[in-house]
CSV table of C-alpha atoms in Angstrom, one decimal:
chain,number,residue,atom,x,y,z
A,1,MET,CA,32.7,1.2,16.3
A,2,ASN,CA,29.2,-0.1,16.5
A,3,ILE,CA,26.6,0.8,13.8
A,4,ASP,CA,23.2,-0.7,13.1
A,5,ILE,CA,23.9,-2.2,9.7
A,6,ASN,CA,20.2,-2.8,9.3
A,7,SER,CA,19.6,1.0,9.3
A,8,LEU,CA,22.2,2.0,6.6
A,9,SER,CA,20.2,5.0,5.4
A,10,ASN,CA,20.7,6.7,8.8
A,11,TYR,CA,24.4,6.8,8.3
A,12,ARG,CA,26.8,8.9,6.1
A,13,GLU,CA,30.4,8.3,5.0
A,14,ASN,CA,32.7,9.9,7.6
A,15,ASN,CA,36.0,9.3,9.4
A,16,ARG,CA,34.8,5.9,10.5
A,17,ILE,CA,32.5,4.6,7.7
A,18,GLU,CA,33.4,4.0,4.1
A,19,ALA,CA,31.0,2.6,1.5
A,20,LYS,CA,32.3,0.9,-1.7
A,21,ARG,CA,29.9,0.1,-4.5
A,22,THR,CA,31.2,-3.2,-5.9
A,23,LYS,CA,29.5,-6.2,-7.4
A,24,VAL,CA,32.1,-8.9,-8.1
A,25,ALA,CA,35.5,-8.0,-6.8
A,26,VAL,CA,37.5,-6.4,-4.0
A,27,PRO,CA,38.0,-2.8,-5.2
A,28,ASP,CA,41.6,-1.5,-5.4
A,29,SER,CA,40.7,1.6,-3.4
A,30,ILE,CA,39.9,-0.6,-0.3
A,31,TRP,CA,43.6,-0.8,0.6
A,32,GLU,CA,44.0,3.0,1.1
A,33,THR,CA,40.9,2.9,3.4
A,34,TYR,CA,42.2,-0.1,5.3
A,35,SER,CA,45.5,1.6,5.8
A,36,SER,CA,43.9,4.9,6.9
A,37,PHE,CA,41.5,3.3,9.3
A,38,ALA,CA,44.3,1.2,10.8
A,39,ASN,CA,46.5,4.2,11.2
A,40,THR,CA,43.9,6.5,12.8
A,41,ASP,CA,40.8,5.5,14.8
A,42,GLY,CA,39.6,2.4,13.0
A,43,GLY,CA,36.4,2.1,11.0
A,44,ILE,CA,34.0,0.0,9.0
A,45,ILE,CA,34.2,-0.7,5.2
A,46,LEU,CA,31.0,-1.7,3.6
A,47,LEU,CA,31.2,-3.5,0.2
A,48,GLY,CA,28.1,-3.6,-1.9
A,49,VAL,CA,26.9,-0.3,-0.5
A,50,GLU,CA,26.7,3.1,-2.2
A,51,GLU,CA,26.3,6.7,-1.1
A,52,LYS,CA,23.0,8.1,-2.5
A,53,ASP,CA,22.5,11.7,-3.7
A,54,ASP,CA,21.3,12.7,-0.2
A,55,HIS,CA,24.5,11.2,1.2
A,56,GLY,CA,22.6,8.4,2.9
A,57,LEU,CA,23.9,4.8,2.4
A,58,GLU,CA,22.0,2.1,0.6
A,59,ALA,CA,22.8,-1.6,0.1
A,60,VAL,CA,23.1,-2.4,-3.6
A,61,GLY,CA,24.5,-5.9,-2.9
A,62,VAL,CA,27.4,-8.0,-4.2
A,63,GLU,CA,27.0,-11.0,-6.5
A,64,ASP,CA,29.1,-13.5,-4.5
A,65,SER,CA,30.1,-12.4,-0.9
A,66,HIS,CA,32.0,-15.7,-0.3
A,67,LYS,CA,34.3,-15.0,-3.3
A,68,ILE,CA,34.8,-11.4,-2.3
A,69,ILE,CA,35.7,-12.4,1.3
A,70,THR,CA,38.0,-15.2,0.1
A,71,ASP,CA,39.7,-12.8,-2.3
A,72,PHE,CA,40.0,-10.2,0.4
A,73,TRP,CA,41.8,-12.6,2.8
A,74,ASN,CA,44.1,-13.7,0.0
A,75,ILE,CA,45.1,-10.2,-0.7
A,76,ILE,CA,45.4,-8.9,2.8
A,77,ASN,CA,47.7,-11.8,3.7
A,78,ASN,CA,50.0,-11.0,0.8
A,79,PRO,CA,53.0,-9.1,2.3
A,80,GLN,CA,53.7,-7.7,-1.2
A,81,LYS,CA,50.3,-5.9,-1.1
A,82,ILE,CA,49.9,-5.0,2.6
A,83,ASN,CA,52.6,-4.9,5.3
A,84,VAL,CA,50.5,-6.4,8.1
A,85,ASN,CA,47.1,-8.0,8.5
A,86,ILE,CA,45.5,-6.8,11.8
A,87,LEU,CA,42.1,-8.4,11.3
A,88,LEU,CA,40.5,-11.4,12.9
A,89,ASN,CA,38.1,-13.7,11.1
A,90,ARG,CA,35.1,-12.3,13.0
A,91,MET,CA,35.9,-8.8,11.6
A,92,VAL,CA,35.1,-9.7,7.9
A,93,TYR,CA,31.6,-11.1,7.3
A,94,GLN,CA,28.6,-11.2,5.0
A,95,LYS,CA,25.3,-9.5,6.0
A,96,ASN,CA,21.9,-9.4,4.3
A,97,ILE,CA,20.3,-6.0,4.1
A,98,ASP,CA,16.9,-5.6,2.3
A,99,GLY,CA,17.5,-8.9,0.5
A,100,LYS,CA,20.9,-7.9,-0.7
A,101,GLU,CA,24.3,-9.4,0.4
A,102,ILE,CA,26.9,-6.9,1.5
A,103,VAL,CA,30.4,-7.5,3.0
A,104,VAL,CA,31.3,-5.8,6.3
A,105,ILE,CA,35.0,-5.3,7.2
A,106,GLU,CA,35.6,-3.9,10.7
A,107,VAL,CA,39.1,-2.4,10.8
A,108,PRO,CA,40.4,-1.6,14.3
A,109,ARG,CA,43.1,0.9,15.1
A,110,ALA,CA,46.4,-0.8,14.7
A,111,GLU,CA,48.6,-1.3,17.8
A,112,ARG,CA,51.4,1.2,18.0
A,113,SER,CA,53.9,-1.6,17.5
A,114,VAL,CA,52.7,-2.4,14.0
A,115,ARG,CA,51.9,1.2,12.8
A,116,PRO,CA,52.2,2.5,10.2
A,117,VAL,CA,50.0,0.0,8.2
A,118,TYR,CA,50.8,0.5,4.6
A,119,ILE,CA,50.3,-0.7,1.0
A,120,GLY,CA,53.3,-2.2,-0.8
A,121,ASN,CA,56.9,-2.1,0.4
A,122,ASN,CA,57.4,1.5,1.3
A,123,PRO,CA,55.6,3.3,4.1
A,124,LEU,CA,56.5,6.7,2.6
A,125,ASN,CA,54.4,5.9,-0.5
A,126,GLY,CA,51.8,3.5,1.0
A,127,ALA,CA,50.8,4.8,4.4
A,128,PHE,CA,47.4,6.6,4.7
A,129,ARG,CA,45.4,8.5,7.4
A,130,ARG,CA,41.7,9.2,7.6
A,131,ASN,CA,40.5,12.8,7.6
A,132,GLY,CA,36.7,13.3,7.3
A,133,GLU,CA,35.5,11.2,4.4
A,134,GLY,CA,38.9,10.9,2.7
A,135,ASP,CA,42.1,8.8,2.8
A,136,TYR,CA,45.3,10.9,2.6
A,137,HIS,CA,48.9,10.0,2.3
A,138,CYS,CA,50.9,10.3,5.5
A,139,THR,CA,53.7,12.7,5.6
A,140,LYS,CA,57.2,11.7,6.7
A,141,GLU,CA,56.6,13.4,10.0
A,142,GLN,CA,53.3,11.5,10.6
A,143,ILE,CA,55.1,8.2,9.8
A,144,ALA,CA,57.9,9.0,12.1
A,145,ALA,CA,55.4,9.8,14.9
A,146,MET,CA,53.8,6.4,14.5
């Protein structure tokens, strides 16, 4: 999915874009979104970005993008946290918007051979799908279909 990161206010959270207002750490809720994007059509996670009252997106920045990116890679490569890492180095990067650093994570749709992508050790509890702006637990039937 291609978006013009420099024009954040033109975008809204939807089935392919998720904004996370964080300053210093990888938010716990990122993993549900990673799972849901990987199990559906892919998407972009923006750290250091918030949804404004008019639903437009705005960069608020992170304090240390290098630390957040390093922590992200350490967590996503921990099989106790996530069953599979489907990202390449070029898919996680820092970007400056209006003088603020944000972190961009481009999550592709996972190949059928590795789906479902899930949190923890049990796909029945940790697999998610994206519907609209939300991340929802997969049903047993959805997991079996993957």
